[in-house]
Amino acid sequence: MRADSPGHNAQSPSTAAPATRAVLEQVLEAATDRAGGTEAALIGRDARLVYPANGFAVDLDYAALDHALAGHEQRTLSAADGPAVAPGSSAQPTCWHVRRLPADLSVFLVVVDAAAPSGVEHSSDQRLDMLTAIAARYWVGDGTDLPLLAAAEAAPGGITIADARLPDLPLVYVNAMLCRMTGYARADFIGRNCRFLQAGDREQPGPAEIRDALARDQPSTTELWNYRADGTAFRNRLDIAPVHDATGGVSHYIGLQQDITREHELEQRVVAERDRMAAIIEASPAGLLVLDDEGCVRFANPAAEQLLARSRETLVGADFGVPVPSAEPAELGILRPDGRIGVAEFTVIRSNWDGEPAWLGMLYDVTARKEAEEEVSEMAHTDHLTGLANRVRLRERLKIAKAQARHTGELFALLMLDLDRFKQVNDSLGHPAGDRLLQDVAARLEGAVRARDTVARLGGDEFAILADGVDSADGASMVANKVLATFAEPFEIDQYSILVGASVGIALLPQDSTDVDSLLSLADMAMFSAKGVGGSTARRYTSDMAARNSERMDVEQRLRRGLDRDELVVHYQPQVRLADETVAGFEALVRWQDPQRGLVGPDQFIRAVEELGLIDKLGAQVFAIACRQVAAWESRLAANVTMAVNLSARQVRGPELLDSLQPTIAATGVQAARLVLELTESAATERPKATRSVLSELRQRGMRIALDDFGTGFSALNELRTLPIDQIKIDRSFLAGVPGDSAGEALIHAIIDMSHGLGKTVLAEGVETREQAIFLRAAGCDYAQGFLYERALPAADIEQRWLPASQTGATGGNTE
Amino acid sequence: MTTYRLKLYLSGRTPETDRTIDKLRAIMADYHDDYELEIIDVLSDPQRAEDDRILATPTLVRELPQPLRRLIGDLSDTQGVLLGLEIEPTATGGGVDDIAPHGDPGVR
């Protein structure tokens, strides 16, 4: 409002406001009286009603005013618009700021401005204060003293009142709070639609919602961005309700406005946080399950859906089970609908869901890792040569069997199997052939048992079978027999047909033992027992085997020690010329002076020595003793005798033999010509080529070779012809029925004739009777050896009985 | 004392599953030895698991006494199992320490 001209000043500016109020009150009172006694009666009355009653009556340009009001336009009337003031009036309004207002209030607006003494400038706010003071009284209605204005002004939220009957719903009232909220003055609001607060931000959904609700005569609540006078945005929560007049029509809309910027930001943060959490849960590679106290699934994230291969809809409500918490993550097998089984590590914590106590379960898919581990473990548990289980796997299976036996009372049989003569195959045909044989054996064993039985290779030529559901010891024997039967057919390796036997030991779980280690050793004992009776058979473990086994272990230990302590002694058995029964030489035979058992024959310990890998050591010791002995006899007694020493198959195979014999020969000073090296027929013919060269070399060095146990092997006669040997020793078994058994006699004749034909001498072993000696001499046999003449005796006894100084001069070498 | 009818669903027979069985038997022996236990290997009897809507193993189902209770986990925690089966730890005078002789040392 512009300032009045100075000449129109009638009142002191300092008292203007109270004076104006007072005038206003008077005006109102007068108007009220005139209208019929109540302020409410003023409604709808012509504004002119109020003027004549007071001295401040203003003569307005009613036409212009009416026009302005009727046109609902905002218009400023200036003094120039009409002869504004009645004569005598000191009030000389210079300006009317007329806004489009409800008809009721326009009265007062006019009054206010008109009443303003000229020269007194009211700020827009002051004017509106006055206006609202009146408006408030109007709004109170009949007979009510409630100071609504004061209440509205004191309200902690913004309040607006808009006129519903005017186009575009202009505001007729805003309270102080709204002004504070927005930074706008009341004058900025009055007569305008509230939407200006949206500034340029018009694309918000809120206003449309409001309009829709109001169109249905319904209250409405919405939120939208509004802008303060300074341009800053605030979030406004708007509650708008229609106000009905006496006729039931909507006269006004009252609005409550709240600056909820902070709450909104907070909410946005919470929503953002929730969205982030949700995104994490959705994206989490760990399966998350919320289980209620009944074990029912209440929530499952996508990873859980994937792991369990079930949709969230299927999972929610499904009975997963009440988790039993454990210190370590539990490993769960996940049963998927398609039958695949996954593995997941499951950890669980106590939590809440919808305000109820619940479990939060976390599932980590370890299926791939588990499979990889199993593959590695499979490799670690497999024998690479045969693809069978190895010892580690067998032990695992035994442990499971042990538990199963305990739970179900099932009987298991553990079969321990060792090939007979495998070493010979390996030694004679080479390792690759031996490996193929093991593979073939593995295949046959697997074929002989059920798929669920475990066949394992424990190393070397040792196998084991764990069979479940064996109903009795007989059942176990049946399994063993089935296994043994698979060895009936020869194995075809490198064009060779190899017949291999097997020894099987049986121990029963839980009958014999429930301890994995002892079960293995019991089956082992039984297997040794089977081997002990010649192999190709099965033996069930019996308690006395344990005693024998411990004895065997004990013997092994003592034998090892014995070899170190020179407990081996050599006895000598004479070999006589059949022609005159004079001694031609001796065979050196080893004995073991066992401190516990006394003198022990080779049949009782040689196998153990071989198993212990000490046979070379023993052979070297015997050879040295024999060499020393024959050298001593020659030098001391001038004895002209030979000394036969046994060689093992192993010794004649390599050139190392020559290297090992030579130093001994040199050290003992024995003449090579006194030495006869005996080897068995099977040893000589096993690898004919290698053996032949070794034997030739020995002969070149002056030693002679005798073929032991002739007739027990299956040497081809042609090989016999080409072997560099000097003597053939007929095995004792040929003499069993001789004389008398014509077939036996014929065989001996044949051997002697053949040997002589090949230029070899013949010695008969195991001659026990005079008749045998007579028969052999008649048959042309050169030498004999046996109990008829003498057992093997210690050197001292031999000297006394066979080498008296007087006789020795006459004796000569047995192969001359 | 009511007879507990229990069903234990396991995947195969491994040292781990045997441990679970041993553990359960030990707990029952100590705290409620009136029970029947059926062990179901879901590998050899997958249909059974499907029929009974088993989602994972090991699952222990208490069929009796009613109501049906279903537990999931490796049963390594005695208290958890007792709680899950609703067996009063003091019902037969057993104590946690009494489990040691039966329990597999590998678990504890």
GROMACS .gro file of C-alpha atoms in nm, chain A residues 11-392:
model
  382
   11GLN     CA    1  -0.413   1.053   1.366
   12SER     CA    2  -0.081   1.003   1.523
   13PRO     CA    3   0.087   0.716   1.348
   14SER     CA    4   0.191   0.573   1.686
   15THR     CA    5  -0.165   0.504   1.785
   16ALA     CA    6  -0.285   0.405   1.448
   17ALA     CA    7  -0.311   0.035   1.495
   18PRO     CA    8  -0.504   0.027   1.825
   19ALA     CA    9  -0.720   0.307   1.702
   20THR     CA   10  -0.791   0.119   1.388
   21ARG     CA   11  -0.883  -0.187   1.585
   22ALA     CA   12  -1.113   0.013   1.798
   23VAL     CA   13  -1.276   0.160   1.496
   24LEU     CA   14  -1.301  -0.180   1.348
   25GLU     CA   15  -1.476  -0.308   1.652
   26GLN     CA   16  -1.718  -0.026   1.635
   27VAL     CA   17  -1.777  -0.083   1.269
   28LEU     CA   18  -1.842  -0.443   1.332
   29GLU     CA   19  -2.074  -0.372   1.618
   30ALA     CA   20  -2.267  -0.122   1.417
   31ALA     CA   21  -2.285  -0.349   1.120
   32THR     CA   22  -2.396  -0.627   1.340
   33ASP     CA   23  -2.673  -0.421   1.492
   34ARG     CA   24  -2.789  -0.314   1.160
   35ALA     CA   25  -2.786  -0.658   1.021
   36GLY     CA   26  -2.999  -0.791   1.295
   37GLY     CA   27  -2.789  -0.842   1.602
   38THR     CA   28  -2.543  -1.112   1.515
   39GLU     CA   29  -2.228  -1.109   1.322
   40ALA     CA   30  -2.340  -1.413   1.138
   41ALA     CA   31  -2.622  -1.208   1.003
   42LEU     CA   32  -2.369  -1.004   0.814
   43ILE     CA   33  -2.306  -1.289   0.581
   44GLY     CA   34  -2.398  -1.212   0.234
   45ARG     CA   35  -2.498  -0.860   0.307
   46ASP     CA   36  -2.394  -0.574   0.097
   47ALA     CA   37  -2.078  -0.407   0.214
   48ARG     CA   38  -2.252  -0.075   0.215
   49LEU     CA   39  -2.450  -0.187   0.511
   50VAL     CA   40  -2.176  -0.080   0.742
   51TYR     CA   41  -2.096   0.261   0.621
   52PRO     CA   42  -2.367   0.501   0.724
   53ALA     CA   43  -2.344   0.410   1.087
   54ASN     CA   44  -2.012   0.564   1.159
   55GLY     CA   45  -1.825   0.874   1.097
   56PHE     CA   46  -1.579   0.702   0.884
   57ALA     CA   47  -1.816   0.615   0.617
   58VAL     CA   48  -1.654   0.609   0.290
   59ASP     CA   49  -1.818   0.683  -0.023
   60LEU     CA   50  -1.676   0.421  -0.249
   61ASP     CA   51  -1.709   0.379  -0.611
   62TYR     CA   52  -1.945   0.100  -0.553
   63ALA     CA   53  -1.986   0.034  -0.912
   64ALA     CA   54  -1.618  -0.027  -0.954
   65LEU     CA   55  -1.609  -0.236  -0.641
   66ASP     CA   56  -1.907  -0.442  -0.737
   67HIS     CA   57  -1.759  -0.491  -1.068
   68ALA     CA   58  -1.433  -0.599  -0.921
   69LEU     CA   59  -1.596  -0.840  -0.683
   70ALA     CA   60  -1.833  -0.977  -0.938
   71GLY     CA   61  -1.552  -1.037  -1.178
   72HIS     CA   62  -1.346  -1.201  -0.911
   73GLU     CA   63  -1.050  -1.012  -1.023
   74GLN     CA   64  -0.777  -0.874  -0.822
   75ARG     CA   65  -0.778  -0.514  -0.855
   76THR     CA   66  -0.642  -0.217  -0.683
   77LEU     CA   67  -0.871   0.075  -0.653
   78SER     CA   68  -0.701   0.401  -0.613
   79ALA     CA   69  -0.837   0.730  -0.499
   80ALA     CA   70  -0.862   0.824  -0.851
   81ASP     CA   71  -1.125   0.562  -0.903
   82GLY     CA   72  -1.387   0.755  -0.727
   83PRO     CA   73  -1.485   1.030  -0.485
   84ALA     CA   74  -1.384   0.809  -0.213
   85VAL     CA   75  -1.469   0.982   0.109
   86ALA     CA   76  -1.782   1.128   0.241
   87PRO     CA   77  -1.777   1.493   0.340
   88GLY     CA   78  -1.657   1.551   0.691
   89SER     CA   79  -1.471   1.235   0.713
   90SER     CA   80  -1.123   1.264   0.831
   91ALA     CA   81  -1.046   0.930   0.697
   92GLN     CA   82  -0.934   0.966   0.353
   93PRO     CA   83  -0.849   0.638   0.208
   94THR     CA   84  -0.616   0.669  -0.073
   95CYS     CA   85  -0.598   0.316  -0.178
   96TRP     CA   86  -0.801  -0.001  -0.156
   97HIS     CA   87  -0.627  -0.312  -0.210
   98VAL     CA   88  -0.907  -0.537  -0.304
   99ARG     CA   89  -0.854  -0.898  -0.347
  100ARG     CA   90  -1.086  -1.154  -0.462
  101LEU     CA   91  -1.240  -1.269  -0.144
  102PRO     CA   92  -1.549  -1.451  -0.038
  103ALA     CA   93  -1.839  -1.228  -0.038
  104ASP     CA   94  -1.865  -1.237   0.341
  105LEU     CA   95  -1.521  -1.114   0.393
  106SER     CA   96  -1.499  -0.866   0.120
  107VAL     CA   97  -1.712  -0.654   0.340
  108PHE     CA   98  -1.453  -0.634   0.600
  109LEU     CA   99  -1.174  -0.589   0.365
  110VAL     CA  100  -1.331  -0.285   0.232
  111VAL     CA  101  -1.409  -0.166   0.578
  112VAL     CA  102  -1.058  -0.217   0.694
  113ASP     CA  103  -0.896  -0.031   0.422
  114ALA     CA  104  -1.157   0.229   0.419
  115ALA     CA  105  -1.126   0.272   0.790
  116ALA     CA  106  -0.760   0.321   0.781
  117PRO     CA  107  -0.709   0.684   0.866
  118SER     CA  108  -0.540   0.855   0.588
  119GLY     CA  109  -0.173   0.891   0.637
  120VAL     CA  110  -0.159   0.573   0.838
  121GLU     CA  111   0.000   0.304   0.649
  122HIS     CA  112  -0.089  -0.050   0.735
  123SER     CA  113   0.137  -0.311   0.629
  124SER     CA  114  -0.023  -0.591   0.445
  125ASP     CA  115   0.017  -0.810   0.752
  126GLN     CA  116  -0.143  -0.563   0.980
  127ARG     CA  117  -0.428  -0.535   0.747
  128LEU     CA  118  -0.471  -0.904   0.732
  129ASP     CA  119  -0.444  -0.932   1.107
  130MET     CA  120  -0.734  -0.706   1.132
  131LEU     CA  121  -0.915  -0.887   0.866
  132THR     CA  122  -0.862  -1.224   1.021
  133ALA     CA  123  -0.965  -1.095   1.357
  134ILE     CA  124  -1.297  -1.023   1.208
  135ALA     CA  125  -1.300  -1.332   0.998
  136ALA     CA  126  -1.234  -1.542   1.302
  137ARG     CA  127  -1.529  -1.399   1.478
  138TYR     CA  128  -1.729  -1.475   1.178
  139TRP     CA  129  -1.604  -1.831   1.166
  140VAL     CA  130  -1.690  -1.896   1.527
  141GLY     CA  131  -2.050  -1.898   1.451
  142ASP     CA  132  -2.344  -1.841   1.675
  143GLY     CA  133  -2.299  -1.782   2.044
  144THR     CA  134  -1.962  -1.931   2.071
  145ASP     CA  135  -1.689  -1.762   2.260
  146LEU     CA  136  -1.409  -1.997   2.167
  147PRO     CA  137  -1.116  -1.788   2.064
  148LEU     CA  138  -1.067  -1.988   1.750
  149LEU     CA  139  -0.842  -1.738   1.590
  150ALA     CA  140  -0.607  -1.745   1.880
  151ALA     CA  141  -0.612  -2.123   1.867
  152ALA     CA  142  -0.553  -2.132   1.495
  153GLU     CA  143  -0.276  -1.880   1.524
  154ALA     CA  144  -0.114  -2.079   1.801
  155ALA     CA  145  -0.142  -2.406   1.610
  156PRO     CA  146   0.197  -2.572   1.566
  157GLY     CA  147   0.112  -2.653   1.205
  158GLY     CA  148   0.007  -2.449   0.911
  159ILE     CA  149  -0.367  -2.391   0.867
  160THR     CA  150  -0.532  -2.270   0.551
  161ILE     CA  151  -0.890  -2.198   0.464
  162ALA     CA  152  -0.994  -2.175   0.105
  163ASP     CA  153  -1.327  -2.068  -0.033
  164ALA     CA  154  -1.491  -2.355  -0.207
  165ARG     CA  155  -1.745  -2.145  -0.376
  166LEU     CA  156  -1.508  -1.932  -0.571
  167PRO     CA  157  -1.327  -2.041  -0.880
  168ASP     CA  158  -0.981  -2.175  -0.820
  169LEU     CA  159  -1.041  -2.206  -0.448
  170PRO     CA  160  -0.868  -1.895  -0.319
  171LEU     CA  161  -0.724  -1.891   0.028
  172VAL     CA  162  -0.913  -1.674   0.271
  173TYR     CA  163  -0.710  -1.754   0.575
  174VAL     CA  164  -0.366  -1.877   0.660
  175ASN     CA  165  -0.229  -1.891   1.009
  176ALA     CA  166   0.097  -1.758   1.142
  177MET     CA  167   0.266  -2.094   1.136
  178LEU     CA  168   0.219  -2.132   0.766
  179CYS     CA  169   0.382  -1.795   0.716
  180ARG     CA  170   0.674  -1.907   0.929
  181MET     CA  171   0.696  -2.235   0.746
  182THR     CA  172   0.703  -2.079   0.407
  183GLY     CA  173   0.856  -1.738   0.459
  184TYR     CA  174   0.563  -1.583   0.273
  185ALA     CA  175   0.346  -1.304   0.419
  186ARG     CA  176  -0.021  -1.358   0.467
  187ALA     CA  177  -0.089  -1.114   0.191
  188ASP     CA  178   0.092  -1.346  -0.043
  189PHE     CA  179  -0.156  -1.620   0.035
  190ILE     CA  180  -0.489  -1.452   0.063
  191GLY     CA  181  -0.689  -1.468  -0.252
  192ARG     CA  182  -0.453  -1.712  -0.418
  193ASN     CA  183  -0.468  -2.079  -0.468
  194CYS     CA  184  -0.228  -2.260  -0.249
  195ARG     CA  185  -0.060  -2.425  -0.545
  196PHE     CA  186   0.179  -2.140  -0.589
  197LEU     CA  187   0.381  -2.303  -0.317
  198GLN     CA  188   0.471  -2.572  -0.567
  199ALA     CA  189   0.655  -2.308  -0.768
  200GLY     CA  190   0.766  -2.471  -1.093
  201ASP     CA  191   0.743  -2.824  -0.953
  202ARG     CA  192   0.404  -2.906  -1.096
  203GLU     CA  193   0.444  -3.263  -1.196
  204GLN     CA  194   0.379  -3.403  -0.849
  205PRO     CA  195   0.105  -3.657  -0.792
  206GLY     CA  196  -0.019  -3.502  -0.465
  207PRO     CA  197  -0.245  -3.225  -0.597
  208ALA     CA  198  -0.431  -3.458  -0.831
  209GLU     CA  199  -0.501  -3.692  -0.541
  210ILE     CA  200  -0.637  -3.401  -0.345
  211ARG     CA  201  -0.858  -3.290  -0.627
  212ASP     CA  202  -0.994  -3.639  -0.672
  213ALA     CA  203  -1.076  -3.670  -0.304
  214LEU     CA  204  -1.234  -3.329  -0.285
  215ALA     CA  205  -1.439  -3.400  -0.590
  216ARG     CA  206  -1.583  -3.689  -0.397
  217ASP     CA  207  -1.639  -3.462  -0.096
  218GLN     CA  208  -1.380  -3.661   0.094
  219PRO     CA  209  -1.095  -3.549   0.313
  220SER     CA  210  -0.755  -3.616   0.168
  221THR     CA  211  -0.400  -3.649   0.283
  222THR     CA  212  -0.101  -3.618   0.061
  223GLU     CA  213   0.260  -3.521   0.057
  224LEU     CA  214   0.432  -3.294  -0.188
  225TRP     CA  215   0.728  -3.075  -0.236
  226ASN     CA  216   0.662  -2.708  -0.171
  227TYR     CA  217   0.898  -2.417  -0.197
  228ARG     CA  218   0.955  -2.140   0.051
  229ALA     CA  219   0.978  -1.778  -0.041
  230ASP     CA  220   1.354  -1.813  -0.051
  231GLY     CA  221   1.325  -2.093  -0.302
  232THR     CA  222   1.421  -2.375  -0.067
  233ALA     CA  223   1.216  -2.689  -0.086
  234PHE     CA  224   1.031  -2.850   0.199
  235ARG     CA  225   0.821  -3.158   0.219
  236ASN     CA  226   0.467  -3.061   0.300
  237ARG     CA  227   0.212  -3.300   0.434
  238LEU     CA  228  -0.128  -3.172   0.345
  239ASP     CA  229  -0.453  -3.275   0.514
  240ILE     CA  230  -0.749  -3.118   0.353
  241ALA     CA  231  -1.111  -3.158   0.446
  242PRO     CA  232  -1.428  -3.001   0.310
  243VAL     CA  233  -1.629  -2.767   0.534
  244HIS     CA  234  -2.001  -2.778   0.488
  245ASP     CA  235  -2.240  -2.494   0.535
  246ALA     CA  236  -2.591  -2.508   0.669
  247THR     CA  237  -2.726  -2.620   0.337
  248GLY     CA  238  -2.487  -2.912   0.326
  249GLY     CA  239  -2.290  -2.764   0.045
  250VAL     CA  240  -1.918  -2.731   0.062
  251SER     CA  241  -1.836  -2.377   0.151
  252HIS     CA  242  -1.471  -2.404   0.237
  253TYR     CA  243  -1.178  -2.630   0.256
  254ILE     CA  244  -0.965  -2.635   0.564
  255GLY     CA  245  -0.613  -2.747   0.524
  256LEU     CA  246  -0.348  -2.853   0.770
  257GLN     CA  247   0.005  -2.824   0.647
  258GLN     CA  248   0.307  -2.974   0.812
  259ASP     CA  249   0.667  -2.930   0.722
  260ILE     CA  250   0.780  -3.292   0.736
  261THR     CA  251   1.108  -3.241   0.554
  262ARG     CA  252   1.307  -3.399   0.835
  263GLU     CA  253   1.071  -3.690   0.877
  264HIS     CA  254   1.067  -3.735   0.505
  265GLU     CA  255   1.443  -3.740   0.484
  266LEU     CA  256   1.455  -3.983   0.770
  267GLU     CA  257   1.198  -4.199   0.605
  268GLN     CA  258   1.385  -4.180   0.278
  269ARG     CA  259   1.698  -4.288   0.457
  270VAL     CA  260   1.515  -4.577   0.620
  271VAL     CA  261   1.364  -4.675   0.289
  272ALA     CA  262   1.702  -4.650   0.120
  273GLU     CA  263   1.857  -4.851   0.396
  274ARG     CA  264   1.585  -5.109   0.372
  275ASP     CA  265   1.625  -5.122  -0.003
  276ARG     CA  266   1.998  -5.167   0.033
  277MET     CA  267   1.949  -5.444   0.287
  278ALA     CA  268   1.691  -5.606   0.068
  279ALA     CA  269   1.926  -5.585  -0.226
  280ILE     CA  270   2.202  -5.744  -0.022
  281ILE     CA  271   1.973  -6.019   0.095
  282GLU     CA  272   1.849  -6.075  -0.256
  283ALA     CA  273   2.199  -6.078  -0.398
  284SER     CA  274   2.359  -6.271  -0.113
  285PRO     CA  275   2.531  -6.585  -0.231
  286ALA     CA  276   2.447  -6.737   0.106
  287GLY     CA  277   2.106  -6.895   0.124
  288LEU     CA  278   1.905  -6.723   0.395
  289LEU     CA  279   1.612  -6.892   0.556
  290VAL     CA  280   1.398  -6.758   0.833
  291LEU     CA  281   1.242  -7.040   1.027
  292ASP     CA  282   0.979  -6.993   1.292
  293ASP     CA  283   0.982  -7.181   1.619
  294GLU     CA  284   0.802  -7.473   1.455
  295GLY     CA  285   1.076  -7.502   1.194
  296CYS     CA  286   0.852  -7.361   0.923
  297VAL     CA  287   1.010  -7.150   0.650
  298ARG     CA  288   0.894  -6.790   0.672
  299PHE     CA  289   1.137  -6.635   0.431
  300ALA     CA  290   1.386  -6.754   0.172
  301ASN     CA  291   1.617  -6.545  -0.041
  302PRO     CA  292   1.704  -6.626  -0.404
  303ALA     CA  293   2.023  -6.808  -0.304
  304ALA     CA  294   1.818  -7.034  -0.079
  305GLU     CA  295   1.572  -7.089  -0.361
  306GLN     CA  296   1.853  -7.189  -0.589
  307LEU     CA  297   2.027  -7.410  -0.337
  308LEU     CA  298   1.709  -7.592  -0.244
  309ALA     CA  299   1.590  -7.583  -0.607
  310ARG     CA  300   1.250  -7.468  -0.494
  311SER     CA  301   1.066  -7.141  -0.546
  312ARG     CA  302   1.008  -6.900  -0.263
  313GLU     CA  303   0.639  -6.975  -0.283
  314THR     CA  304   0.707  -7.345  -0.233
  315LEU     CA  305   0.954  -7.286   0.043
  316VAL     CA  306   0.756  -7.042   0.251
  317GLY     CA  307   0.539  -7.252   0.476
  318ALA     CA  308   0.742  -7.569   0.414
  319ASP     CA  309   0.855  -7.765   0.716
  320PHE     CA  310   1.232  -7.737   0.718
  321GLY     CA  311   1.278  -7.850   1.075
  322VAL     CA  312   1.376  -7.682   1.398
  323PRO     CA  313   1.749  -7.620   1.382
  324VAL     CA  314   1.963  -7.788   1.643
  325PRO     CA  315   2.237  -7.534   1.692
  326SER     CA  316   2.592  -7.655   1.692
  327ALA     CA  317   2.927  -7.497   1.756
  328GLU     CA  318   3.050  -7.588   1.411
  329PRO     CA  319   2.845  -7.534   1.097
  330ALA     CA  320   2.640  -7.847   1.040
  331GLU     CA  321   2.682  -8.016   0.707
  332LEU     CA  322   2.344  -8.075   0.550
  333GLY     CA  323   2.255  -8.290   0.256
  334ILE     CA  324   2.015  -8.090   0.043
  335LEU     CA  325   1.750  -8.301  -0.125
  336ARG     CA  326   1.644  -8.137  -0.446
  337PRO     CA  327   1.322  -8.225  -0.620
  338ASP     CA  328   1.508  -8.363  -0.921
  339GLY     CA  329   1.699  -8.606  -0.704
  340ARG     CA  330   2.031  -8.424  -0.707
  341ILE     CA  331   2.184  -8.401  -0.364
  342GLY     CA  332   2.369  -8.088  -0.268
  343VAL     CA  333   2.581  -8.024   0.034
  344ALA     CA  334   2.548  -7.707   0.238
  345GLU     CA  335   2.704  -7.578   0.552
  346PHE     CA  336   2.432  -7.460   0.783
  347THR     CA  337   2.472  -7.204   1.057
  348VAL     CA  338   2.185  -7.071   1.255
  349ILE     CA  339   2.131  -6.783   1.490
  350ARG     CA  340   1.841  -6.684   1.708
  351SER     CA  341   1.654  -6.392   1.560
  352ASN     CA  342   1.311  -6.235   1.521
  353TRP     CA  343   1.060  -6.231   1.245
  354ASP     CA  344   0.747  -6.021   1.250
  355GLY     CA  345   0.800  -5.972   1.620
  356GLU     CA  346   0.810  -6.345   1.687
  357PRO     CA  347   1.124  -6.532   1.793
  358ALA     CA  348   1.264  -6.713   1.494
  359TRP     CA  349   1.578  -6.871   1.352
  360LEU     CA  350   1.790  -6.713   1.087
  361GLY     CA  351   1.956  -6.997   0.900
  362MET     CA  352   2.243  -6.943   0.662
  363LEU     CA  353   2.318  -7.203   0.400
  364TYR     CA  354   2.646  -7.205   0.215
  365ASP     CA  355   2.652  -7.421  -0.092
  366VAL     CA  356   2.962  -7.636  -0.064
  367THR     CA  357   2.849  -7.895  -0.317
  368ALA     CA  358   3.121  -7.811  -0.568
  369ARG     CA  359   3.388  -7.800  -0.300
  370LYS     CA  360   3.262  -8.125  -0.159
  371GLU     CA  361   3.270  -8.290  -0.496
  372ALA     CA  362   3.623  -8.165  -0.556
  373GLU     CA  363   3.724  -8.291  -0.216
  374GLU     CA  364   3.565  -8.622  -0.291
  375GLU     CA  365   3.755  -8.642  -0.617
  376VAL     CA  366   4.080  -8.574  -0.440
  377SER     CA  367   3.985  -8.815  -0.170
  378GLU     CA  368   3.887  -9.067  -0.436
  379MET     CA  369   4.235  -9.036  -0.579
  380ALA     CA  370   4.389  -9.063  -0.237
  381HIS     CA  371   4.180  -9.369  -0.171
  382THR     CA  372   4.244  -9.548  -0.495
  383ASP     CA  373   4.518  -9.782  -0.598
  384HIS     CA  374   4.645  -9.630  -0.919
  385LEU     CA  375   4.763  -9.947  -1.082
  386THR     CA  376   4.438 -10.137  -1.052
  387GLY     CA  377   4.180  -9.869  -0.977
  388LEU     CA  378   4.077 -10.066  -0.671
  389ALA     CA  379   4.036  -9.913  -0.329
  390ASN     CA  380   4.361  -9.878  -0.140
  391ARG     CA  381   4.442  -9.947   0.221
  392VAL     CA  382   4.314  -9.610   0.339
   0.00000   0.00000   0.00000
